[in-house]
mmCIF file of C-alpha atoms in Angstrom:
data_model
loop_
_atom_site.group_PDB
_atom_site.id
_atom_site.type_symbol
_atom_site.label_atom_id
_atom_site.label_comp_id
_atom_site.label_asym_id
_atom_site.label_seq_id
_atom_site.Cartn_x
_atom_site.Cartn_y
_atom_site.Cartn_z
ATOM 1 C CA UNK A 8 58.629 101.835 82.067
ATOM 2 C CA UNK A 9 59.348 105.137 83.800
ATOM 3 C CA UNK A 10 62.472 107.064 82.839
ATOM 4 C CA UNK A 11 64.100 109.390 85.316
ATOM 5 C CA UNK A 12 65.669 112.493 83.817
ATOM 6 C CA UNK A 13 68.020 114.797 85.656
ATOM 7 C CA UNK A 14 67.628 118.346 84.437
ATOM 8 C CA UNK A 15 70.001 120.024 86.832
ATOM 9 C CA UNK A 16 73.284 119.380 88.579
ATOM 10 C CA UNK A 17 74.603 120.995 91.733
ATOM 11 C CA UNK A 18 78.229 122.019 91.417
ATOM 12 C CA UNK A 19 80.620 123.761 93.816
ATOM 13 C CA UNK A 20 84.153 125.054 93.366
ATOM 14 C CA UNK A 21 86.629 125.432 96.234
ATOM 15 C CA UNK A 22 90.195 126.698 96.320
ATOM 16 C CA UNK A 23 91.093 124.262 99.089
ATOM 17 C CA UNK A 24 94.654 125.625 99.529
ATOM 18 C CA UNK A 25 96.344 122.370 100.592
ATOM 19 C CA UNK A 26 94.015 119.392 100.902
ATOM 20 C CA UNK A 27 96.293 117.960 103.595
ATOM 21 C CA UNK A 28 97.110 119.967 106.706
ATOM 22 C CA UNK A 29 99.002 119.389 109.927
ATOM 23 C CA UNK A 30 96.893 119.064 113.075
ATOM 24 C CA UNK A 31 98.733 118.300 116.316
ATOM 25 C CA UNK A 32 101.732 117.192 114.270
ATOM 26 C CA UNK A 33 99.722 114.704 112.191
ATOM 27 C CA UNK A 34 98.926 115.054 108.504
ATOM 28 C CA UNK A 35 95.152 115.110 108.005
ATOM 29 C CA UNK A 36 92.927 115.434 104.947
ATOM 30 C CA UNK A 37 90.405 118.285 104.974
ATOM 31 C CA UNK A 38 87.909 115.994 103.220
ATOM 32 C CA UNK A 39 87.812 113.696 106.277
ATOM 33 C CA UNK A 40 85.959 116.319 108.349
ATOM 34 C CA UNK A 41 82.454 114.981 109.127
ATOM 35 C CA UNK A 42 80.841 118.441 108.913
ATOM 36 C CA UNK A 43 82.408 118.988 105.479
ATOM 37 C CA UNK A 44 81.206 115.559 104.312
ATOM 38 C CA UNK A 45 77.699 116.384 105.479
ATOM 39 C CA UNK A 46 77.788 119.772 103.722
ATOM 40 C CA UNK A 47 78.839 118.332 100.348
ATOM 41 C CA UNK A 48 76.775 115.130 100.434
ATOM 42 C CA UNK A 49 73.946 116.774 98.444
ATOM 43 C CA UNK A 50 76.291 117.993 95.691
ATOM 44 C CA UNK A 51 76.649 116.273 92.336
ATOM 45 C CA UNK A 52 80.059 117.714 91.457
ATOM 46 C CA UNK A 53 82.749 119.247 93.672
ATOM 47 C CA UNK A 54 85.762 120.860 91.977
ATOM 48 C CA UNK A 55 88.861 121.417 94.106
ATOM 49 C CA UNK A 56 91.866 123.509 93.064
ATOM 50 C CA UNK A 57 95.243 124.143 94.697
ATOM 51 C CA UNK A 58 95.147 120.690 96.283
ATOM 52 C CA UNK A 59 98.971 120.647 96.534
ATOM 53 C CA UNK A 60 98.924 116.828 96.469
ATOM 54 C CA UNK A 61 102.098 114.830 96.006
ATOM 55 C CA UNK A 62 102.121 112.419 93.035
ATOM 56 C CA UNK A 63 101.589 109.460 95.385
ATOM 57 C CA UNK A 64 98.744 111.079 97.406
ATOM 58 C CA UNK A 65 95.308 109.527 97.133
ATOM 59 C CA UNK A 66 92.268 111.459 98.249
ATOM 60 C CA UNK A 67 88.825 110.036 98.900
ATOM 61 C CA UNK A 68 85.384 111.349 99.757
ATOM 62 C CA UNK A 69 82.568 108.902 100.609
ATOM 63 C CA UNK A 70 79.956 108.746 97.865
ATOM 64 C CA UNK A 71 82.183 110.366 95.223
ATOM 65 C CA UNK A 72 84.415 109.174 92.389
ATOM 66 C CA UNK A 73 87.544 111.381 92.385
ATOM 67 C CA UNK A 74 89.759 112.328 89.453
ATOM 68 C CA UNK A 75 93.023 114.172 90.142
ATOM 69 C CA UNK A 76 95.541 116.064 88.083
ATOM 70 C CA UNK A 77 98.741 117.467 89.539
ATOM 71 C CA UNK A 78 102.096 118.749 88.451
ATOM 72 C CA UNK A 79 105.170 116.625 88.763
ATOM 73 C CA UNK A 80 106.951 117.298 92.021
ATOM 74 C CA UNK A 81 110.029 119.392 91.244
ATOM 75 C CA UNK A 82 110.733 120.730 94.734
ATOM 76 C CA UNK A 83 110.107 119.680 98.356
ATOM 77 C CA UNK A 84 106.791 121.575 98.258
ATOM 78 C CA UNK A 85 103.899 120.402 96.076
ATOM 79 C CA UNK A 86 102.229 123.028 93.916
ATOM 80 C CA UNK A 87 98.924 123.420 92.121
ATOM 81 C CA UNK A 88 96.664 120.399 91.715
ATOM 82 C CA UNK A 89 93.073 119.853 90.628
ATOM 83 C CA UNK A 90 90.487 117.300 91.749
ATOM 84 C CA UNK A 91 86.999 116.684 90.424
ATOM 85 C CA UNK A 92 84.698 114.789 92.767
ATOM 86 C CA UNK A 93 81.693 113.260 90.987
ATOM 87 C CA UNK A 94 78.773 111.833 92.939
ATOM 88 C CA UNK A 95 78.975 108.076 92.375
ATOM 89 C CA UNK A 96 75.412 107.907 91.000
ATOM 90 C CA UNK A 97 76.162 110.346 88.167
ATOM 91 C CA UNK A 98 79.759 109.385 87.375
ATOM 92 C CA UNK A 99 78.975 106.888 84.578
ATOM 93 C CA UNK A 100 77.598 109.365 81.996
ATOM 94 C CA UNK A 101 80.513 111.729 82.641
ATOM 95 C CA UNK A 102 83.803 111.072 80.912
ATOM 96 C CA UNK A 103 87.110 112.590 82.016
ATOM 97 C CA UNK A 104 89.181 113.427 78.970
ATOM 98 C CA UNK A 105 92.844 112.358 78.666
ATOM 99 C CA UNK A 106 95.180 114.665 80.578
ATOM 100 C CA UNK A 107 97.312 116.823 78.310
ATOM 101 C CA UNK A 108 98.062 119.698 80.694
ATOM 102 C CA UNK A 109 98.714 119.614 84.455
ATOM 103 C CA UNK A 110 96.518 122.684 84.963
ATOM 104 C CA UNK A 111 93.310 121.377 83.360
ATOM 105 C CA UNK A 112 90.795 118.551 83.753
ATOM 106 C CA UNK A 113 88.089 118.317 81.074
ATOM 107 C CA UNK A 114 84.756 116.507 81.504
ATOM 108 C CA UNK A 115 82.240 115.499 78.864
ATOM 109 C CA UNK A 116 78.621 115.099 79.942
ATOM 110 C CA UNK A 117 76.625 112.624 77.875
#
C-alpha cells in the first residue's frame, strides 16, 4: 500500500471588501468570476475577510467547502465577515472550531 502525504498547503488571504457587488443594477458575487475561479483553483485554503455578507447570504466556490462567520445585522449595511474556503479534497482532516466570536474562525489541522 502506498500512502500519500501532503507536506505543504497553499494558502491565500484576501480582504475582499464586499463579496457581493452591483453590476448593471444586479447583485453579483465576486467569487462567480471565471478568471478568479481559475486563479484560485490550485489553492488549498482561501481566507476572505470583510465579506459584508448578510446573515442569510450563502456563498459558494466550485471545488471548495466554505465556512462563514459574520456579525448579526444591526443596521441596513452589513459589516465585517469572514469566510474560509477549504479545497474539498483536504476539508476532512480540518476541523472548524465552534464560533465564540464574530471576528474569528479557528481551524484545527489533524
